[in-house]
Amino acid sequence: SRMDLEQAKISGSFEFFESSSIDFGVQATEVSNRAVDSNVQLDNWGGIGEPGALADIIVRSSIEDQFTELSGHDHPDLQTEYFTASLADLQAAGEAYYAGSGTEYANVGDCGTGYCASTDWSTDLRTTEETSAAYIQYNWAGDLGDVPTNVHIGYRYEETDIRSAALDTVYDGSSWVGAGNELNITEATDADGNVIQSFTDIPGNYDVSLPNFDIDIEPWEDMVLRASYSKTITRPSYNDIKGGLSPDGTQFFPNTRPSASSGNPGLVPIQSSNIDLSFEWYYANNSYLSVGYFEKDVKNFIGTGRESGTTFEIPNIVGGALWNRALADSGIDPTQYTEVGRYILDNYQDDPAVDGETIVSVAGDPSIVFDLSRPVNQRTAKVDGIEVNLQHTFGDSPWGFIVNATVADADVAYDNRNSLEGQFVLNGLSDSANLIGFYDTEDLQVRLAYNWRDDFLGGVGQGQGTTTNPTNVAAYGQWDLNVTYYYNDNLTVYFSGLNLTEETRHVYGLTKRQVLQAVQGGPRYDLGVRYNFDL
């Protein structure tokens, strides 16, 4: 994947009264993103070679003494043994087997051995995003009556055009080898036997208006009330807006629908209307207390749209003329599809659709119905919460502390009772808190911090294969230390220590007993020197 960005910006400010000014600007941005991929697959899934052939390559190892800080590390039922090997050694063994087997595979990569990447791209996705924007903001500082006041009122307009071109493989049929468990979707080829590919170009565009308003007043000495309203956007990821529609695989079970997916260049950004209210009390020198409330009404969240269709118009053996003839002649239950396939191979070798152990689709067979999925704008959500911050310095000393906490809530959450279905959720939302003690002088800064975060949903989908079950991250806190010494204007010495008490991290599924990941990382220390040269 490669991304190129070109950007031009003109901005300025005009002060027309002592208390008033206007900021303004225009900006043009072009982002080009290209992603390509190919698949090198030899289909030798295992059981090749002679027993013991890898004895000199693989090494028996154990994690028995590696995770002593994790609860349950010494459980007698824990599988602790595993094998390690050099990837280069495994590759050499695989290449030697391939060379000696005499087998020819369709795609063996640029090196010809099957153990390297191929630049014969099966997919080539090219997306260009051009954005033009203009903004203006009015700033005013003065007194409303006897109350010191600051006001900022702004407006930003953006317009974006998207072009997404995708090189996709053309598929024109299906085949069934040996009446096995799976059918194959076959690629279209030209007269020379080359796979046919074609580019499709899909456009998209949107425009957004983003106002903002902020006001703070000081109704009492050292006390500030602040209120703001704004609209902000988060653009779709490039994976979501890439065009192209392709099957998710080239094999499917005869009694199921294959799946296909695409991006959606027509997506619009996630848009948030934000309200922030706060009270700040600067009760002493370098000390303050603030309490804030925030609210975000978010729309255009990106979910997955699903539908069924015969988009590719690929003929399907199942349900075709030969399939129906076999059902009528044999009386076999159509749900016993491998028996139907075996009957075709045993009895219809004179049919043009049968070649030895292979059955192929023919013109007139019904088209394969695919389950299609693509990203769509479909959801809304509301997030709100409270933030509390306290910074206190002890008199005129360099000693002090900082405490802050955030409590957040949303009107959507993952429902464990619905784990078999796709759900709309907000990832990463949780309560958090920090406690920092500091010593701060002109020459020396010391920070000792405890950072804590409550359980949160890391995402939906798990590495073990399920696409609907949750991945949760357990509550976690750690102590960190930072020390910085300014020897002079040029020389700085610094030290940092992360996770001083060797805390461990845990990732789980539906319950904390369903452990997906347990991490023992230990502390990390950094010692460094910075020097600035005077030129």
Tab-separated table of N, CA and C in Angstrom, residues 169-175 184-189 196 312-316 360-363 368:
chain	number	residue	atom	x	y	z
A	169	THR	N	-10.450	-9.340	-11.027
A	169	THR	CA	-10.450	-10.517	-11.886
A	169	THR	C	-11.870	-10.806	-12.361
A	170	VAL	N	-11.995	-11.195	-13.627
A	170	VAL	CA	-13.292	-11.562	-14.194
A	170	VAL	C	-13.488	-13.068	-14.021
A	171	TYR	N	-14.638	-13.462	-13.470
A	171	TYR	CA	-14.968	-14.879	-13.284
A	171	TYR	C	-16.137	-15.229	-14.202
A	172	ASP	N	-16.071	-16.425	-14.822
A	172	ASP	CA	-17.115	-16.760	-15.801
A	172	ASP	C	-17.698	-18.148	-15.634
A	173	GLY	N	-17.324	-18.894	-14.594
A	173	GLY	CA	-17.872	-20.230	-14.447
A	173	GLY	C	-17.561	-20.844	-13.103
A	174	SER	N	-18.034	-22.086	-12.927
A	174	SER	CA	-17.742	-22.842	-11.711
A	174	SER	C	-17.362	-24.260	-12.101
A	175	SER	N	-16.596	-24.903	-11.235
A	175	SER	CA	-16.176	-26.286	-11.487
A	175	SER	C	-16.244	-27.072	-10.186
A	184	ASN	N	-15.535	-24.693	-7.106
A	184	ASN	CA	-14.579	-23.636	-7.413
A	184	ASN	C	-15.206	-22.608	-8.345
A	185	ILE	N	-14.913	-21.338	-8.097
A	185	ILE	CA	-15.266	-20.272	-9.030
A	185	ILE	C	-14.086	-20.111	-9.974
A	186	THR	N	-14.324	-20.188	-11.277
A	186	THR	CA	-13.222	-20.220	-12.240
A	186	THR	C	-13.039	-18.866	-12.912
A	187	GLU	N	-11.777	-18.545	-13.172
A	187	GLU	CA	-11.423	-17.265	-13.779
A	187	GLU	C	-11.609	-17.315	-15.294
A	188	ALA	N	-12.017	-16.197	-15.851
A	188	ALA	CA	-12.113	-16.082	-17.306
A	188	ALA	C	-10.718	-15.903	-17.891
A	189	THR	N	-10.454	-16.544	-19.028
A	189	THR	CA	-9.144	-16.436	-19.676
A	189	THR	C	-9.323	-16.049	-21.139
A	196	ILE	N	-8.282	-12.861	-17.395
A	196	ILE	CA	-8.825	-11.563	-17.803
A	196	ILE	C	-9.120	-10.720	-16.564
A	312	PHE	N	-22.201	-11.196	-10.262
A	312	PHE	CA	-21.153	-11.608	-11.202
A	312	PHE	C	-21.705	-12.410	-12.387
A	313	GLU	N	-22.962	-12.869	-12.277
A	313	GLU	CA	-23.595	-13.680	-13.333
A	313	GLU	C	-22.718	-14.880	-13.692
A	314	ILE	N	-22.270	-15.591	-12.664
A	314	ILE	CA	-21.448	-16.794	-12.849
A	314	ILE	C	-22.368	-18.014	-12.814
A	315	PRO	N	-22.379	-18.857	-13.853
A	315	PRO	CA	-23.262	-20.029	-13.842
A	315	PRO	C	-22.876	-21.027	-12.746
A	316	ASN	N	-23.909	-21.622	-12.138
A	316	ASN	CA	-23.736	-22.521	-10.998
A	316	ASN	C	-24.105	-23.943	-11.409
A	360	VAL	N	-18.136	-29.091	-14.889
A	360	VAL	CA	-18.057	-27.645	-15.114
A	360	VAL	C	-19.451	-27.106	-15.412
A	361	SER	N	-19.630	-25.832	-15.138
A	361	SER	CA	-20.899	-25.172	-15.450
A	361	SER	C	-20.970	-24.893	-16.946
A	362	VAL	N	-22.192	-24.707	-17.436
A	362	VAL	CA	-22.391	-24.406	-18.853
A	362	VAL	C	-23.390	-23.262	-18.967
A	363	ALA	N	-23.420	-22.648	-20.140
A	363	ALA	CA	-24.370	-21.568	-20.391
A	363	ALA	C	-25.785	-22.074	-20.161
A	368	ILE	N	-24.863	-18.021	-9.787
A	368	ILE	CA	-24.558	-18.181	-8.364
A	368	ILE	C	-25.059	-16.956	-7.608
